[in-house]
Structure formats: structure tokens, C-alpha cells
XYZ file of C-alpha atoms in Angstrom:
671
model
C -27.314 -78.887 -22.461
C -25.931 -80.607 -25.532
C -25.383 -84.156 -24.673
C -22.189 -85.718 -26.062
C -21.799 -82.672 -28.195
C -18.391 -80.924 -28.248
C -15.023 -81.443 -26.749
C -13.700 -78.626 -24.806
C -11.424 -76.077 -26.625
C -12.589 -76.900 -29.918
C -11.647 -80.522 -30.216
C -14.238 -82.565 -32.143
C -16.730 -84.925 -30.506
C -18.580 -87.689 -32.387
C -22.110 -86.171 -32.868
C -24.188 -85.461 -35.804
C -24.504 -81.801 -35.050
C -20.865 -81.231 -35.973
C -19.146 -81.559 -39.368
C -16.558 -84.439 -39.581
C -13.246 -82.996 -40.824
C -11.356 -85.367 -43.229
C -8.283 -84.794 -41.050
C -7.861 -83.937 -37.413
C -5.694 -84.372 -34.379
C -4.393 -88.005 -34.069
C -5.346 -87.863 -30.275
C -8.838 -86.735 -29.311
C -9.800 -85.106 -25.990
C -12.390 -86.736 -23.888
C -15.733 -84.777 -23.668
C -15.463 -82.018 -21.211
C -18.812 -82.924 -19.644
C -17.834 -86.524 -19.137
C -15.367 -85.656 -16.425
C -16.442 -84.538 -13.003
C -14.025 -83.439 -10.229
C -14.433 -84.295 -6.556
C -11.038 -83.254 -5.400
C -9.909 -80.662 -2.840
C -7.636 -78.693 -5.179
C -9.380 -77.925 -8.461
C -13.009 -78.291 -7.512
C -12.889 -75.513 -4.787
C -11.167 -73.203 -7.303
C -13.879 -73.917 -9.951
C -16.620 -73.158 -7.366
C -14.867 -69.872 -6.319
C -14.669 -68.980 -9.991
C -18.409 -69.612 -10.309
C -19.450 -67.784 -7.193
C -16.911 -65.104 -6.958
C -14.648 -64.513 -9.930
C -17.406 -64.557 -12.619
C -19.894 -62.389 -10.804
C -17.153 -59.881 -9.904
C -15.972 -59.893 -13.556
C -19.470 -59.151 -14.810
C -19.966 -56.494 -12.049
C -16.774 -54.868 -13.181
C -17.735 -55.008 -16.743
C -20.941 -53.066 -15.793
C -19.195 -50.513 -13.465
C -16.334 -49.617 -15.870
C -18.580 -48.968 -18.869
C -17.837 -52.064 -20.864
C -21.486 -52.979 -20.916
C -22.441 -49.402 -21.580
C -20.372 -49.383 -24.731
C -22.666 -51.967 -26.228
C -25.637 -50.191 -25.178
C -24.414 -46.934 -26.749
C -23.373 -48.871 -29.894
C -27.001 -50.147 -30.221
C -28.250 -46.533 -29.834
C -25.536 -45.048 -32.017
C -25.207 -42.364 -29.538
C -22.665 -41.451 -26.913
C -18.901 -41.690 -26.481
C -16.823 -44.800 -26.082
C -16.291 -44.732 -22.367
C -13.421 -47.161 -21.592
C -9.734 -47.083 -22.513
C -9.136 -49.684 -25.136
C -10.938 -50.838 -28.319
C -10.483 -54.436 -27.179
C -12.453 -53.866 -23.934
C -15.337 -55.590 -25.660
C -13.597 -58.878 -25.149
C -13.729 -58.763 -21.357
C -17.530 -59.402 -21.818
C -16.920 -62.075 -24.353
C -14.333 -63.832 -22.201
C -16.462 -63.753 -19.060
C -19.464 -65.126 -20.983
C -17.135 -67.971 -22.242
C -16.045 -68.805 -18.711
C -19.522 -68.513 -17.301
C -20.819 -70.862 -20.019
C -18.196 -73.487 -19.184
C -19.166 -73.006 -15.565
C -22.822 -73.657 -16.236
C -21.899 -77.022 -17.442
C -20.455 -77.716 -14.021
C -22.920 -75.690 -11.845
C -26.329 -75.163 -13.404
C -27.451 -71.684 -12.631
C -30.643 -70.194 -14.011
C -29.974 -66.710 -12.706
C -26.571 -66.669 -14.399
C -27.981 -68.147 -17.553
C -30.565 -65.414 -17.697
C -28.034 -62.623 -17.147
C -25.848 -63.994 -19.922
C -28.862 -63.963 -22.213
C -29.491 -60.313 -21.323
C -25.952 -59.440 -22.304
C -26.251 -61.351 -25.503
C -29.336 -59.385 -26.280
C -27.194 -56.088 -25.850
C -24.488 -57.639 -28.034
C -27.066 -58.430 -30.819
C -28.435 -54.872 -30.865
C -24.975 -53.452 -31.120
C -24.067 -55.478 -34.134
C -24.372 -53.680 -37.383
C -26.714 -55.118 -40.211
C -23.773 -56.661 -42.196
C -22.421 -58.416 -39.046
C -19.783 -55.869 -37.988
C -19.395 -55.722 -34.270
C -17.008 -53.200 -32.743
C -18.338 -50.753 -30.286
C -15.241 -48.525 -30.548
C -16.455 -47.534 -34.036
C -20.138 -48.233 -34.099
C -21.012 -45.806 -31.173
C -19.949 -42.980 -33.456
C -18.454 -43.784 -36.880
C -17.536 -40.265 -37.511
C -15.291 -40.170 -34.321
C -14.052 -43.703 -33.677
C -11.482 -44.690 -31.093
C -8.032 -43.239 -31.982
C -6.629 -46.892 -32.471
C -9.419 -47.798 -34.811
C -8.541 -45.729 -37.866
C -11.017 -43.695 -39.959
C -12.389 -46.811 -41.719
C -12.904 -50.406 -40.968
C -9.893 -52.729 -40.793
C -7.343 -50.057 -41.891
C -5.388 -50.323 -38.657
C -5.993 -54.020 -37.982
C -2.352 -54.968 -38.556
C -1.236 -52.893 -35.615
C -3.822 -51.319 -33.265
C -7.454 -51.707 -33.925
C -7.969 -55.130 -32.692
C -11.189 -55.641 -34.723
C -10.316 -59.196 -35.564
C -9.113 -59.845 -32.004
C -12.593 -58.857 -30.730
C -14.068 -61.136 -33.415
C -11.951 -64.061 -32.199
C -13.046 -63.850 -28.530
C -16.642 -63.502 -29.731
C -16.294 -66.775 -31.595
C -14.631 -68.473 -28.573
C -17.495 -67.302 -26.333
C -20.156 -68.248 -28.826
C -18.687 -71.764 -29.087
C -18.655 -72.188 -25.314
C -22.182 -70.790 -24.889
C -23.593 -73.047 -27.569
C -21.694 -76.039 -26.188
C -23.065 -75.406 -22.622
C -26.672 -74.366 -23.298
C -27.628 -75.493 -26.808
C -28.816 -72.031 -27.402
C -27.817 -70.216 -30.750
C -28.443 -66.621 -29.744
C -24.712 -65.923 -29.386
C -23.662 -68.339 -32.000
C -25.846 -66.587 -34.682
C -24.163 -63.265 -33.865
C -20.772 -64.891 -34.227
C -21.625 -66.603 -37.475
C -22.863 -63.386 -38.970
C -19.642 -61.574 -38.010
C -17.579 -64.568 -39.275
C -19.341 -64.515 -42.605
C -18.488 -60.807 -42.924
C -14.830 -61.504 -42.071
C -14.626 -64.153 -44.618
C -16.121 -61.956 -47.333
C -13.583 -59.158 -46.542
C -10.395 -61.081 -46.167
C -8.828 -63.567 -48.528
C -6.402 -64.291 -51.291
C -8.470 -62.177 -53.776
C -9.727 -59.645 -51.247
C -8.196 -57.641 -48.394
C -4.884 -58.911 -46.989
C -3.745 -58.442 -43.418
C -1.853 -60.378 -40.796
C -4.151 -59.848 -37.673
C -2.316 -57.588 -35.159
C -3.389 -59.575 -32.083
C -4.041 -63.222 -32.924
C -7.000 -65.176 -31.689
C -9.475 -64.893 -34.620
C -7.706 -67.873 -36.087
C -8.598 -70.126 -33.135
C -12.109 -68.853 -33.118
C -12.712 -69.525 -36.840
C -11.499 -73.110 -36.388
C -14.091 -73.550 -33.606
C -16.802 -72.218 -35.857
C -15.682 -74.502 -38.571
C -16.043 -77.430 -36.303
C -19.542 -76.568 -35.437
C -20.784 -75.721 -38.953
C -18.387 -77.619 -41.304
C -18.207 -74.420 -43.440
C -14.933 -74.568 -45.257
C -14.587 -70.816 -45.571
C -13.964 -70.573 -41.751
C -10.940 -72.959 -41.881
C -9.684 -71.483 -45.097
C -9.821 -67.953 -43.662
C -8.018 -69.141 -40.416
C -5.227 -70.518 -42.641
C -5.111 -67.469 -44.772
C -4.544 -65.244 -41.736
C -1.651 -67.476 -40.614
C -0.111 -67.426 -44.167
C -0.425 -63.686 -44.379
C 2.280 -63.222 -41.797
C 5.694 -62.278 -43.033
C 4.660 -60.520 -46.212
C 4.121 -56.831 -45.039
C 6.674 -54.878 -47.130
C 6.859 -51.778 -44.972
C 8.807 -53.195 -42.102
C 12.579 -52.461 -41.675
C 14.143 -55.904 -41.767
C 17.501 -54.345 -40.771
C 16.097 -52.740 -37.604
C 16.372 -54.485 -34.205
C 13.284 -52.848 -32.943
C 10.612 -55.476 -32.872
C 7.879 -52.983 -33.728
C 9.939 -51.770 -36.718
C 10.894 -55.268 -38.019
C 7.494 -56.902 -37.398
C 8.765 -59.433 -34.804
C 6.457 -57.991 -32.140
C 3.465 -59.316 -34.099
C 5.262 -62.558 -35.294
C 5.063 -60.973 -38.639
C 8.713 -60.555 -39.607
C 8.914 -63.738 -41.709
C 6.355 -66.292 -42.891
C 5.163 -68.708 -40.169
C 6.450 -71.805 -42.017
C 9.954 -70.198 -41.848
C 9.689 -69.269 -38.132
C 11.806 -71.407 -35.763
C 11.967 -69.041 -32.777
C 9.293 -67.672 -30.403
C 9.373 -63.812 -30.743
C 7.318 -60.873 -29.918
C 4.332 -60.385 -27.630
C 4.008 -63.655 -25.777
C 0.169 -63.867 -25.567
C -0.246 -63.071 -29.220
C 2.453 -65.659 -29.969
C 0.743 -68.316 -27.870
C -2.594 -67.812 -29.605
C -0.818 -67.930 -33.107
C 1.037 -71.179 -32.195
C -2.272 -72.792 -30.917
C -3.984 -71.776 -34.224
C -1.088 -73.114 -36.273
C -1.440 -76.484 -34.412
C -5.250 -76.398 -35.166
C -4.733 -75.615 -38.889
C -1.816 -78.188 -39.227
C -4.026 -80.842 -37.705
C -7.028 -80.112 -39.856
C -5.231 -79.656 -43.170
C -2.232 -81.853 -42.907
C 0.115 -79.062 -43.640
C 3.575 -80.457 -42.821
C 5.426 -77.142 -43.187
C 3.247 -75.664 -40.558
C 3.814 -78.650 -38.247
C 7.564 -78.384 -38.700
C 7.365 -74.681 -37.734
C 5.430 -75.262 -34.682
C 7.606 -78.122 -33.500
C 10.661 -75.994 -33.813
C 9.204 -73.005 -32.091
C 8.050 -75.191 -29.116
C 11.602 -76.587 -28.781
C 12.910 -73.017 -28.734
C 10.538 -72.028 -25.906
C 11.199 -75.020 -23.696
C 14.982 -75.081 -24.296
C 15.644 -71.290 -24.098
C 12.597 -69.063 -23.053
C 10.411 -70.452 -20.266
C 10.810 -69.504 -16.562
C 11.124 -72.279 -13.996
C 7.464 -71.850 -12.846
C 6.136 -71.957 -16.415
C 5.940 -68.249 -17.068
C 6.349 -66.876 -20.663
C 7.425 -63.484 -21.863
C 10.502 -62.117 -19.949
C 10.547 -58.554 -21.306
C 8.196 -55.859 -19.914
C 8.636 -53.698 -22.889
C 5.964 -55.043 -25.256
C 5.198 -58.013 -23.020
C 7.661 -60.067 -25.101
C 9.774 -63.053 -25.370
C 13.468 -61.962 -24.938
C 16.464 -63.292 -26.609
C 17.489 -66.942 -26.028
C 18.258 -67.429 -22.325
C 17.110 -63.980 -21.481
C 15.201 -64.760 -18.293
C 15.864 -62.104 -15.728
C 14.400 -62.317 -12.229
C 14.389 -58.672 -11.206
C 12.325 -57.602 -14.144
C 10.420 -60.675 -14.990
C 7.161 -60.069 -16.716
C 5.233 -63.403 -17.066
C 1.814 -62.134 -17.991
C -0.978 -64.339 -16.746
C -2.600 -64.499 -20.173
C 0.728 -65.897 -21.553
C 0.484 -68.876 -19.217
C -3.107 -69.407 -20.366
C -2.052 -69.224 -23.978
C 0.743 -71.626 -23.142
C -1.756 -74.224 -21.788
C -3.874 -73.958 -24.894
C -0.751 -74.361 -27.134
C 0.742 -77.278 -25.208
C -2.448 -79.260 -25.118
C -2.659 -78.907 -28.920
C 1.009 -80.153 -29.091
C -0.011 -83.141 -27.125
C -3.033 -83.944 -29.384
C -0.669 -83.673 -32.376
C 2.016 -85.982 -31.032
C 0.774 -87.913 -28.045
C 3.870 -87.233 -26.007
C 3.931 -86.649 -22.184
C 6.431 -83.714 -22.473
C 3.749 -81.355 -23.687
C 1.577 -82.213 -20.685
C 4.539 -81.879 -18.390
C 4.968 -78.309 -19.582
C 1.139 -77.742 -19.446
C 1.173 -78.977 -15.824
C 4.012 -76.745 -14.892
C 2.119 -73.761 -16.192
C -1.187 -74.766 -14.712
C -0.071 -75.417 -11.192
C 2.290 -72.523 -10.903
C 2.532 -69.498 -13.254
C -1.122 -69.573 -14.248
C -3.127 -69.954 -10.930
C -0.639 -67.524 -9.360
C -2.609 -64.963 -11.392
C -5.662 -65.247 -9.134
C -5.763 -64.794 -5.492
C -7.357 -67.276 -3.139
C -10.280 -64.903 -2.694
C -11.162 -65.222 -6.317
C -11.340 -61.543 -6.902
C -7.769 -60.233 -6.733
C -5.340 -60.728 -9.525
C -1.785 -60.430 -10.926
C -1.363 -59.208 -14.489
C 2.323 -59.954 -14.303
C 3.928 -62.726 -12.226
C 7.128 -61.651 -10.453
C 10.077 -64.009 -9.752
C 11.290 -61.947 -6.801
C 10.161 -59.004 -4.687
C 12.690 -57.163 -2.668
C 12.242 -54.290 -0.223
C 13.125 -50.971 -1.840
C 13.652 -52.495 -5.282
C 10.996 -51.953 -7.990
C 10.509 -51.454 -11.631
C 7.467 -50.130 -13.609
C 5.946 -53.534 -14.286
C 6.524 -55.166 -10.901
C 3.434 -56.107 -8.926
C 4.234 -56.783 -5.284
C 0.500 -56.963 -4.444
C -2.657 -58.128 -6.211
C -5.297 -55.904 -7.756
C -8.997 -56.202 -8.042
C -9.034 -55.040 -11.748
C -6.851 -53.415 -14.304
C -7.421 -50.722 -16.893
C -6.478 -53.433 -19.316
C -8.098 -56.375 -17.650
C -7.473 -59.136 -20.083
C -5.929 -61.432 -17.429
C -8.802 -61.588 -14.858
C -11.407 -62.301 -17.613
C -9.089 -64.828 -19.186
C -8.815 -66.698 -15.930
C -12.655 -66.949 -15.807
C -12.662 -69.085 -18.997
C -9.689 -71.216 -18.194
C -10.395 -72.370 -14.702
C -13.674 -74.225 -15.415
C -12.380 -75.811 -18.619
C -9.662 -77.838 -16.845
C -11.714 -81.185 -16.742
C -11.261 -81.334 -20.477
C -7.476 -81.772 -20.134
C -7.463 -84.850 -17.925
C -8.144 -87.758 -20.460
C -7.766 -88.313 -24.147
C -8.249 -91.132 -26.567
C -6.452 -92.668 -29.571
C -8.039 -95.820 -30.947
C -8.171 -98.178 -27.959
C -5.668 -96.228 -25.918
C -6.895 -94.105 -23.075
C -4.454 -91.356 -22.032
C -4.429 -90.148 -18.264
C -2.753 -86.741 -18.382
C -3.713 -85.000 -15.177
C -4.262 -86.359 -11.755
C -7.435 -85.118 -10.186
C -9.883 -86.964 -8.026
C -13.164 -87.531 -9.739
C -14.923 -89.738 -12.235
C -14.987 -89.891 -16.039
C -17.305 -91.670 -18.481
C -15.334 -92.726 -21.500
C -16.168 -94.598 -24.707
C -13.790 -97.304 -25.738
C -14.620 -99.530 -28.688
C -17.959 -97.723 -28.591
C -18.591 -99.145 -25.066
C -18.854 -97.160 -21.879
C -15.888 -97.269 -19.461
C -15.906 -95.529 -16.099
C -12.642 -94.371 -14.466
C -12.671 -93.003 -10.891
C -9.440 -91.252 -9.738
C -8.749 -91.038 -5.994
C -5.671 -89.118 -4.831
C -4.470 -86.106 -2.786
C -2.589 -84.558 -5.635
C -0.558 -82.377 -5.847
C 0.319 -82.855 -2.189
C 0.802 -86.714 -2.382
C 1.945 -88.997 -5.104
C -0.350 -92.009 -4.324
C -2.671 -92.319 -7.282
C -5.582 -94.818 -7.440
C -7.652 -95.447 -10.552
C -10.702 -97.760 -10.487
C -11.309 -98.876 -14.119
C -14.854 -100.352 -14.759
C -15.862 -101.230 -18.368
C -19.437 -102.115 -18.848
C -18.173 -105.520 -19.986
C -14.657 -106.932 -19.831
C -12.683 -105.344 -22.712
C -9.046 -105.222 -23.820
C -7.557 -101.727 -24.191
C -4.453 -99.780 -23.075
C -4.382 -97.379 -20.214
C -1.485 -94.866 -20.667
C -0.627 -93.073 -17.449
C 1.660 -90.076 -17.731
C 4.832 -90.500 -15.729
C 5.683 -86.760 -15.108
C 9.194 -85.798 -15.945
C 9.713 -84.479 -12.408
C 8.898 -87.999 -11.030
C 12.150 -89.051 -12.743
C 15.059 -86.718 -13.048
C 13.691 -84.195 -15.548
C 12.777 -80.746 -14.356
C 11.608 -79.756 -17.797
C 11.887 -81.483 -21.168
C 15.276 -79.846 -21.967
C 18.478 -78.772 -20.256
C 17.257 -75.338 -19.415
C 16.495 -76.473 -15.853
C 17.836 -79.598 -14.177
C 17.619 -81.367 -10.838
C 21.155 -81.237 -9.207
C 20.405 -84.273 -7.101
C 19.607 -87.297 -9.254
C 17.481 -89.757 -7.471
C 16.682 -93.306 -8.303
C 13.141 -93.586 -6.900
C 11.133 -95.684 -9.234
C 7.538 -95.237 -10.057
C 5.678 -98.219 -8.945
C 2.470 -99.551 -10.469
C 0.199 -102.337 -9.244
C -3.133 -103.796 -10.426
C -5.500 -105.320 -7.796
C -2.691 -105.286 -5.270
C -0.088 -107.079 -7.557
C 2.988 -105.202 -8.708
C 3.117 -105.056 -12.508
C 5.935 -104.563 -15.034
C 5.256 -101.810 -17.514
C 6.813 -100.174 -20.527
C 7.222 -96.490 -21.014
C 6.298 -95.039 -24.364
C 6.552 -91.316 -25.157
C 6.450 -90.744 -21.329
C 3.413 -92.850 -20.558
C 3.309 -96.011 -18.596
C 1.472 -98.421 -20.898
C -0.779 -100.972 -19.228
C -2.427 -103.154 -21.804
C -4.743 -105.876 -20.563
C -8.321 -107.015 -20.546
C -9.959 -104.782 -17.983
C -12.779 -106.034 -15.742
C -15.217 -104.109 -13.743
C -13.654 -102.782 -10.497
C -10.044 -103.282 -11.455
C -7.816 -101.077 -9.321
C -4.660 -99.513 -10.737
C -2.385 -97.836 -8.358
C 0.669 -95.579 -9.313
C 3.051 -94.199 -6.622
C 4.901 -91.178 -7.660
C 7.899 -90.152 -5.510
C 7.225 -86.744 -3.817
C 10.762 -85.676 -2.805
C 11.921 -82.025 -2.439
C 14.124 -81.415 -5.387
C 16.674 -78.624 -5.976
C 16.545 -77.071 -9.490
C 19.459 -75.351 -11.206
C 19.447 -73.389 -14.370
C 21.439 -73.766 -17.500
C 24.676 -71.779 -17.209
C 23.566 -69.539 -19.932
C 20.826 -68.133 -17.708
C 22.972 -65.445 -16.080
C 20.539 -64.367 -13.374
C 20.246 -67.900 -11.911
C 23.948 -68.789 -11.622
C 24.958 -69.728 -8.076
C 21.224 -70.088 -7.154
C 18.776 -72.938 -6.761
C 15.049 -73.239 -6.856
C 12.828 -75.694 -4.868
C 10.297 -78.188 -6.443
C 8.133 -80.838 -4.918
C 5.865 -82.800 -7.218
C 4.596 -80.467 -9.922
C 4.944 -77.340 -7.608
C 7.597 -74.706 -7.671
C 8.054 -73.161 -4.215
C 9.026 -69.712 -2.949
C 9.899 -67.948 0.293
C 7.651 -65.178 1.346
C 8.096 -62.471 3.964
C 5.096 -63.550 6.129
C 6.681 -66.855 7.142
C 10.275 -65.639 7.428
C 10.483 -62.771 9.886
C 9.375 -60.144 7.416
C 12.096 -60.883 4.764
C 12.787 -63.412 2.091
C 15.696 -61.951 0.048
C 18.271 -62.720 2.705
C 17.948 -66.527 2.635
C 20.782 -68.773 1.625
C 20.256 -72.324 0.544
C 23.547 -74.260 0.939
C 24.181 -77.589 -0.827
C 23.727 -79.582 2.474
C 20.274 -78.181 3.293
C 17.504 -80.672 3.854
C 13.828 -79.928 3.891
C 10.870 -81.382 5.804
C 7.485 -81.185 4.044
C 4.299 -80.974 6.063
C 0.713 -80.078 5.256
C -0.804 -77.042 6.979
C -4.592 -77.225 6.532
C -5.137 -73.708 8.029
C -2.591 -71.901 5.817
C -3.408 -70.500 2.575
C -6.511 -72.703 2.120
C -4.276 -75.796 2.857
C -0.780 -76.086 1.539
C 2.187 -78.317 1.846
C 4.989 -76.250 3.291
C 8.785 -76.877 3.218
C 10.935 -76.023 6.148
C 14.619 -76.153 6.836
C 17.191 -74.646 9.262
C 19.077 -72.217 6.985
C 21.527 -69.494 7.199
C 20.034 -66.031 6.620
C 22.046 -62.862 5.933
C 22.236 -60.013 8.349
C 23.209 -56.627 6.924
C 24.412 -53.752 9.192
C 24.379 -50.810 6.967
C 25.885 -48.410 9.531
C 28.762 -50.680 10.179
C 28.844 -51.840 6.533
C 29.121 -55.503 7.557
C 27.496 -58.641 6.438
C 27.027 -61.704 8.667
C 24.821 -64.731 8.733
C 22.735 -66.496 11.368
C 20.614 -69.621 11.138
C 16.819 -69.656 11.332
C 13.916 -71.916 10.358
C 12.958 -70.967 6.759
C 9.552 -71.801 5.385
C 8.738 -72.118 1.620
C 5.221 -72.162 0.242
C 3.848 -73.117 -3.212
C 4.608 -70.246 -5.692
C 0.994 -69.979 -6.749
C -0.087 -69.017 -3.154
C 2.189 -65.949 -2.575
C 0.839 -62.468 -2.096
C -2.328 -63.619 -0.362
C -1.291 -62.198 3.036
C -0.242 -58.638 2.168
C 2.797 -57.025 0.567
C 6.336 -57.979 1.268
C 9.416 -59.781 -0.062
C 9.301 -63.121 -2.149
C 11.973 -65.161 -3.705
C 12.037 -68.163 -6.038
C 15.820 -68.541 -6.702
C 18.038 -68.807 -3.535
C 21.737 -68.083 -3.576
C 23.872 -70.980 -2.315
C 26.766 -68.742 -0.919
C 27.081 -65.346 0.471
C 29.143 -64.167 -2.542
C 26.205 -64.810 -4.819
C 23.839 -62.496 -2.886
C 22.744 -59.175 -4.143
C 22.229 -57.311 -0.871
C 20.644 -54.245 -2.373
C 17.328 -53.632 -0.892
C 18.016 -55.847 2.175
């Protein structure tokens, strides 16, 4: 393994094997391998990802023909045997996730299997570096989305550069985890081809599905080759210049908005189009803005983030409201009955928000990242590690459905981008916990474990102990090798105050005055809050104990009045978790629950339920519908709410996030 080599997600570490950019993010992530979890929430998920999700993903890549496509491409014989030309990426993403996982759980058998796949990928690569099985298997009869020649349909359907981007991401992770160059060499050969084909004086295109930009930045960080960064910037700057769109059309495919291609990126101020593509683009824009100092790109990305957080994000962190095209809708268009919320969009949102934090050092970006991570992202994978959601519903009602609704989890999808994307996100989470800026150490996420950090070039160990997200008591034992003066910046989550999200899109309707208390070695300390962080600046000594107590009250969330579907309704939040009611706990139904203003909830931990969860319970009115008599009445029953991420692990049935306050606000259809 490369010692002290790379930061997770393409953030530079100080090591001679990497080029040192002249410009970079003002805040730097702490080395992924320097953070080791010991907790009961994330570590079990990372183990299940290693022992169940990754093997199942590779097995499904084998059984569905994704691996066979590479074998046929190497032989130049056969017929592309899966559905989409981007099916190659399911192998790349799983290799990426498996590589990250090897850093956590060394596994010679898994490492050998990855090498066998890399060998097949190498044999499928054409002599000039081109790698795209949907064409290489039979160039005379390529996939119908591919077009008759290379790159000619890249703007819309071929996904040639999308495949390349995921190859680069996988190569980066594999090199990072193992020190081997077998996949990296394949990626560099392909990237050299891409850079020779595309550029200001060469072929012009705005990639139809972004991610090649992020991947090129990672290769730039490894090699220092300026062409990689230049080409990433070129692809971003190509957007908004295609002259065959119909600017007057409201159809996003006709006007270019579906691909974020309707106007130049520097002029964009609103999140539009396919939500996953958008999230990858915005992540790349942040990368390029950081590495080049491009202020116009920075202004664009800041404005787009504000648009999302003030007008286009669901209460559980989901992105992409519209099933048609998996798109962002209009401002405040956040329907519950037809909510889409692709799992991949939450993953892209995590990548993007972390980069925004690295740009600005503000806690609000980590607040949004945490909301996505603990809710609308891990809801995408079942507790068994091998069942998934492509979309993440906001409500399930008996006898009510639409074509994109998933009331139950699936083992795989014809388009299986979400399961393979989860394999790479889950083991990378330790890289989000800590960050550095000068002599300031940021604590962003609260996960029991230990971290080895360099401050002033000297080692500092931080040990976290907590029972987060169930309890708000946080303990940090700080041990510099020698006494040293530096600042510890502990994120004070917005939800620990009176901020449901960093905007007025969602608010708590019950302002509370519980103060976050902090002590050092048993003595209360005063602290200042800067950009959402409690700043504790002192000369730290070995074994100093910092304690932070976050209030864990049950909060009622209401939506901005412009979100029409949520009027007259409330949602429940405790700590970072959004809650829902599910049929299994509530007499087979959930859509008939009322949540009046005077309702109070008791929280209790159930170790034998859903791998251990904190549930909320209250005596609430539920609606009884007599269809024959055409009457509606209410009765009181004990209602149980569970964390949103845990729903649909006990079979198929009703689920609700937003609860009506009064009978008049209830839609009784399907009850």
C-alpha cells in the first residue's frame, strides 16, 4: 500500500510521487488511510460492503455479461451482450470500491480477482488507448447508441467519455490502495488518447454524461501532466456552445438543459437537467476552480449550490424530483407522490458538497453532506448489503403507484449504476471526517475511531468516542506527540441549533434554546463559532479530553409555503436522521397517520430492530375510512417512526415521510 500517498477523492497529499499544483483547495482533506473507524454504525456497513456488496456486484457483472463484453472485445468477436454502452462502468466502479475496501480490509483473494479483471480490461483496450466494448467487439456493428464512428454521438448517447471517467476514477483508487500501476497504465493510455482528440484546436464536444472531468483531475494529481487538467477545463468550457439546440423550446432535450448544456457553465445559476450528470459536473467545476483559480467558475458553482439548497432538495437530502429524465424540476417542484431521488444523485451530491467545503471551509456544506449521507444515500442499499433502491420514494400508499416508484428493493437493475456506485462510496467515508487548513484541524463527521494527523509537521492522534447518530455526547481525546498550540474546529450541526437546512426551504417549527456545551478535561469552556465551527484554540497536551454535547431532541420540520405538496404537513427529525412511518410498525398502514401540533414523541433504542435503531413513538390519531358508508373517522393508536434509511427491509407496504396535521389535509386515496 502507498504510505501517506493520496487523499481520498482526488485531494492532494504531501508526497513526492504526486505533482504539487500551484493552486489547490484552501482546505485539505486528511489522508483516507489515516482514519480508522471503530463505531457501530459505519464500520458494520463497510464490512458488509466488503463481504457482501462488492462480491455480489462482481458476481452480477459476471452473470449479466458485463465481464464477457471485455472478453469479446479482446477477441474482436461476438455481440455486445448487455443493454447499455455504459455497462462497462459497473466493473470500473466496483473495482474502485473494492480498491478502497482493500485499504480497510486487506484481502489477497479479492486483490487477485481484481488483477484478473484488469488483465481482461487491458486486452480489450485498442492499441491507441481506445476502450469501449460496445464498439470494439464489432466495429462494423457497434451499439446503436454509439454511432458509426468514434465520438460522433458523445454529446448525447454514446457515453464513451463517461466510461473513460469511471475508468480513471477506478485507476486512481486502485493505484492509491495497492501501489500497482496495471490499471493506472490503462487509464493513462486512454487519457492520452482523449487529450489528443479533444481540445481547442481539435474535436469539440460537451460530454453527454459528465465524470470524465473529475477523472482527468485525479490523473493530473498523480502525474502532474497539465494536459489532463487543461482537457478537464476544456470539457467544462464546451458547455453552452452547441448551435443546434432550440433555445425557445421548453423541452430540456431540445434546449440542452438536460445535459447542462443550454448556456456556458460560467453563466449558469440554476441546477437543471439530469441530477447525477449535474452533480458530477458541479464537482468537476469545483475541482477546476480550485486548481486554476477561475473566479467565474467559482461564482457559478456558488450560485448553483444556493439554488439547490434553497429550492431543489428534498428533506432527506434527495436530488432530482422529476422521473422523466431523472431531472431537477423547477424551483420548489418537490412532489412526494412521484419523487425520484436517484441514489446516484445523492452520491454525486456528497462528492459536490465536500468539494464546496474544501473551497470555503464552511460547515453548511458538511451539514448538507451529512443529511445526504445518513438519509437519502444509505437508504439506497438494504441492510443485507445486496438489495437496492434506484429511486428513493417519499411515500408509498396502497393502490397508488407510478412507473418510477419502487415500493420494494431489488437485487440488481438492467441499468445498475446505483448499486455499483454505492460500492465505491461506502468505504470512502473515513476520508470525509477530518480536514486541515494551516494549524486548524476540522472535525466534520462524528464517528468513533482514531485518526493520525500531521499538524506543524508533527503527529497528533485524535480518538473519537460516541454513539452517533443515536446520541449527541461526543468525546475527543487529543494527543499531540509534544504539547503544541493549534485550533480544533468542531462542526456544530445546523440541526443542533434551529436550522433544518442552510436555507428557508425547510425549518423547524419549534424553536429550541438548547445550547451545545463544550468542556475540556472536565471544565466547561467558552468558545466562538466561526463559519459553523466551534473554535477551540489552545496548547494541546497529550490526553486532553474534549467533550461536546449536542442536543438530540425530536424536531418537527415544515416546508417553505412554495413547496405545495408539503403544506399542512410535518416531517420528523432527530439528530441528523429524518424519520418515516412504515407499515410494519403501524398495523399494516402508514398513510392514515395524523401528526397534530400537540403530539410528543418518546425516543428509545431497539437493538433487535433493523440492526439496531432509535425509534420514535407517540399516541396519535389515525384515520379510519369506511368506503361502503363513505365516512371518515379517527381513532388513537401508538405510532412508531423509524429512520428513513431503514425502510423497506421488512417487505412491501406503506411508508410516509410527511404527515398531515389535520384531517382536511389528508389525501385518502389508496387508504
